[in-house]
């Protein structure tokens, strides 16, 4: 929201410097984003008088002007404007002037052999919107012309500073000059001089054809006013023109400029339809009940005021006349009913639509206007008819218009909001104040006291509230311009604290303050994050909102997304992770290892399922040293990558078991394993499918892992795992034996190792796979593997006679259970 300081001074009598005022506004919730001094646009630009014009000796289209700018010597300026004439006042940029709108510094220059000592300017060259062609001739726009040589700042209305404010969603009143003036009056204790509004509802009742109840809710309003005998051929009032120009508003014609002026002043958007054009559209004289609101039709086209044609769909709300679209509700008007200098009769629309309907329409056509931005925040419908009346009065005064009739929809009922406020609740919520006087706050004061009733009444009265005392406190009647955000007792208490300043209240911390302790779940989560980081991974955070995916029927769709790219909740994380790998590799990274603790979402019949995942991806090498390495990129093989995951999970003390997995379409069928914890499948690890590596332009040796985080946490925090059991370190040596066997491929090494462990009790301590072979020397459906067995008795040193029976038992079990052929 841009705020004109000179306009503010017409509305509120304050004496603060700009910097001080900016600080006060920021501290009360209206953050100042920037300050702009408009006078810089016309620095060193003065009023000049063209005394004589001679043709340029070397250019037919150029003229040499002798211009008086109040100096002893007349300036010789070369000008090419077609409308430059002798005997008229003009705007002259002297040598040294800087025209910021054109990024042009005026220098002494030679144009086709003639020296030019400045530049005669148009309004456009000074950064002011204008429909005039050529330079600005002061006699055409102003009867009281400033003296020759004076600065042009006042004539141009640029003696002003613009404050840009960030307006929060709960303060729609801040989207108007009057709203900011009220705020300044409250925080500086200054007198307001606001335009008078007539809140009496004396409109006729009519029944617009509203087929879509979502656009006009219970708290909304739709009104139209018929005005004729308008003279729209002249120029906009100079005061209104300057105020609009200072806020970068295009000045179109007097009627449109008045509606824009009141939108900026009061925060209520207005729109004028040319009544004659509406009659032509309908083919007869339009009556109030011809107006309506409906959803757009699929494929319907709409030509707007910006001369662009928009494709309409059912999500877009249209204002219609006899069911013919004449505006996109709350966003932009139609070219078929636009007001021009030929307009003599208008229908003036003043309405409040639901924020959701306007936001949907604005997003669908990709256009956000000053009007739509106000509707989206939710303006008060209690002010609509009053602002419409003020617009009618201005059109009558400035343009001679006659207000023939005014109408409001039957469903609108003006509401008066009152809230009960208790003194006890105020003191309970806010606590004690650290100052003797709220008008002279001192954060370093040692005086602690509660607010008194007189102070509360003073503060709320400044907001425009009307207070009626009762036994517990007050009944507070909310002013119309704050009826959308002051609806509860706590809202009023927050306003009191905001106006005094939150930092002026005493802090009320718990006593004693006990330090927090991490729960086992949070402790395991922290250990996992640290472990992955220590093993070379980088943690990433990806958005839960993703674009449309027509292939997933279980996706959770967002009902009112801001963008199509964020229209649903993600059902997987690996897709984003592969994009991260692709981006890093394309920027020259030799390796990228990432992990994330993330959530995915799916729809399950009528409910939604939220799943916590520990997910990640690896590609390439992350070695620190390059000495002795080949020049080509070194990648991780399957077992190295799986080992990195195993190392990272070791910190939580949970054993993971891998089993072959072949049914995930985006994973390599021969290099993917399903991971089990405590006999339950919790996810997968493996190499991505070649089609995926080609799609994301990644090397084939790229790996993904996706584990159920809650299952890992549950296993890690189980009492048997969480409580550490320490054993004595063995003091006796172990003995090792190897077993080599040929067996059918249908038996996995895990199954064989489990069989060996079961048969080798109680002396067998560990089993490792040390060799694996497939080739022509053994049958095609068989595989050769070798295992190393470690035996130990914690109480004595083993001898051959102790081991032989157990070792033989293992060999027999392998022959019988899996029909193995033993080679050693």
PDB file of N, CA and C in Angstrom, residues 7 76 257 299 325 371 432 434 443 480 497 524 627 631 648 721 772-773:
ATOM      1  N   UNK A   7      -1.142  13.943   1.115  1.00  0.00           N
ATOM      2  CA  UNK A   7      -2.560  13.583   1.248  1.00  0.00           C
ATOM      3  C   UNK A   7      -2.889  13.299   2.707  1.00  0.00           C
ATOM      4  N   UNK A  76      18.974  28.907 -24.889  1.00  0.00           N
ATOM      5  CA  UNK A  76      18.698  28.421 -26.241  1.00  0.00           C
ATOM      6  C   UNK A  76      18.525  26.911 -26.166  1.00  0.00           C
ATOM      7  N   UNK A 257     -11.440   8.418 -12.748  1.00  0.00           N
ATOM      8  CA  UNK A 257     -10.495   8.960 -11.767  1.00  0.00           C
ATOM      9  C   UNK A 257     -11.161   9.161 -10.406  1.00  0.00           C
ATOM     10  N   UNK A 299     -14.762 -22.047 -21.747  1.00  0.00           N
ATOM     11  CA  UNK A 299     -14.463 -21.594 -23.090  1.00  0.00           C
ATOM     12  C   UNK A 299     -15.008 -20.222 -23.438  1.00  0.00           C
ATOM     13  N   UNK A 325     -21.781 -10.960 -19.973  1.00  0.00           N
ATOM     14  CA  UNK A 325     -20.681 -10.534 -19.086  1.00  0.00           C
ATOM     15  C   UNK A 325     -20.244  -9.098 -19.360  1.00  0.00           C
ATOM     16  N   UNK A 371      -8.192  -3.274  -7.031  1.00  0.00           N
ATOM     17  CA  UNK A 371      -9.501  -3.649  -6.485  1.00  0.00           C
ATOM     18  C   UNK A 371      -9.465  -5.054  -5.900  1.00  0.00           C
ATOM     19  N   UNK A 432       1.134  -6.277  33.950  1.00  0.00           N
ATOM     20  CA  UNK A 432       1.401  -4.921  34.427  1.00  0.00           C
ATOM     21  C   UNK A 432       2.196  -4.104  33.414  1.00  0.00           C
ATOM     22  N   UNK A 434       4.905  -1.066  32.477  1.00  0.00           N
ATOM     23  CA  UNK A 434       6.148  -0.544  33.045  1.00  0.00           C
ATOM     24  C   UNK A 434       6.281   0.954  32.800  1.00  0.00           C
ATOM     25  N   UNK A 443      10.365   2.268  28.909  1.00  0.00           N
ATOM     26  CA  UNK A 443      10.606   0.831  29.076  1.00  0.00           C
ATOM     27  C   UNK A 443      11.578   0.542  30.211  1.00  0.00           C
ATOM     28  N   UNK A 480     -17.754   0.863  11.767  1.00  0.00           N
ATOM     29  CA  UNK A 480     -17.932   0.068  10.531  1.00  0.00           C
ATOM     30  C   UNK A 480     -16.622  -0.300   9.850  1.00  0.00           C
ATOM     31  N   UNK A 497      -2.897  -3.382  23.623  1.00  0.00           N
ATOM     32  CA  UNK A 497      -1.464  -3.690  23.783  1.00  0.00           C
ATOM     33  C   UNK A 497      -0.661  -3.135  22.609  1.00  0.00           C
ATOM     34  N   UNK A 524      16.574 -39.619  19.331  1.00  0.00           N
ATOM     35  CA  UNK A 524      16.926 -40.504  18.218  1.00  0.00           C
ATOM     36  C   UNK A 524      16.955 -39.712  16.914  1.00  0.00           C
ATOM     37  N   UNK A 627      44.488 -37.329  -5.354  1.00  0.00           N
ATOM     38  CA  UNK A 627      45.786 -37.897  -5.736  1.00  0.00           C
ATOM     39  C   UNK A 627      45.628 -39.348  -6.159  1.00  0.00           C
ATOM     40  N   UNK A 631      41.073 -39.773 -14.129  1.00  0.00           N
ATOM     41  CA  UNK A 631      40.444 -38.503 -14.476  1.00  0.00           C
ATOM     42  C   UNK A 631      38.926 -38.640 -14.621  1.00  0.00           C
ATOM     43  N   UNK A 648      25.195 -44.896   8.664  1.00  0.00           N
ATOM     44  CA  UNK A 648      24.403 -43.786   9.207  1.00  0.00           C
ATOM     45  C   UNK A 648      23.342 -44.267  10.182  1.00  0.00           C
ATOM     46  N   UNK A 721      16.130 -52.084  23.211  1.00  0.00           N
ATOM     47  CA  UNK A 721      17.170 -51.413  22.435  1.00  0.00           C
ATOM     48  C   UNK A 721      17.645 -50.133  23.100  1.00  0.00           C
ATOM     49  N   UNK A 772      31.831 -64.896  -3.716  1.00  0.00           N
ATOM     50  CA  UNK A 772      30.629 -65.236  -4.477  1.00  0.00           C
ATOM     51  C   UNK A 772      31.036 -65.400  -5.933  1.00  0.00           C
ATOM     52  N   UNK A 773      30.540 -66.485  -6.585  1.00  0.00           N
ATOM     53  CA  UNK A 773      30.971 -66.746  -7.962  1.00  0.00           C
ATOM     54  C   UNK A 773      29.815 -67.320  -8.772  1.00  0.00           C
TER      55      UNK A 773
END
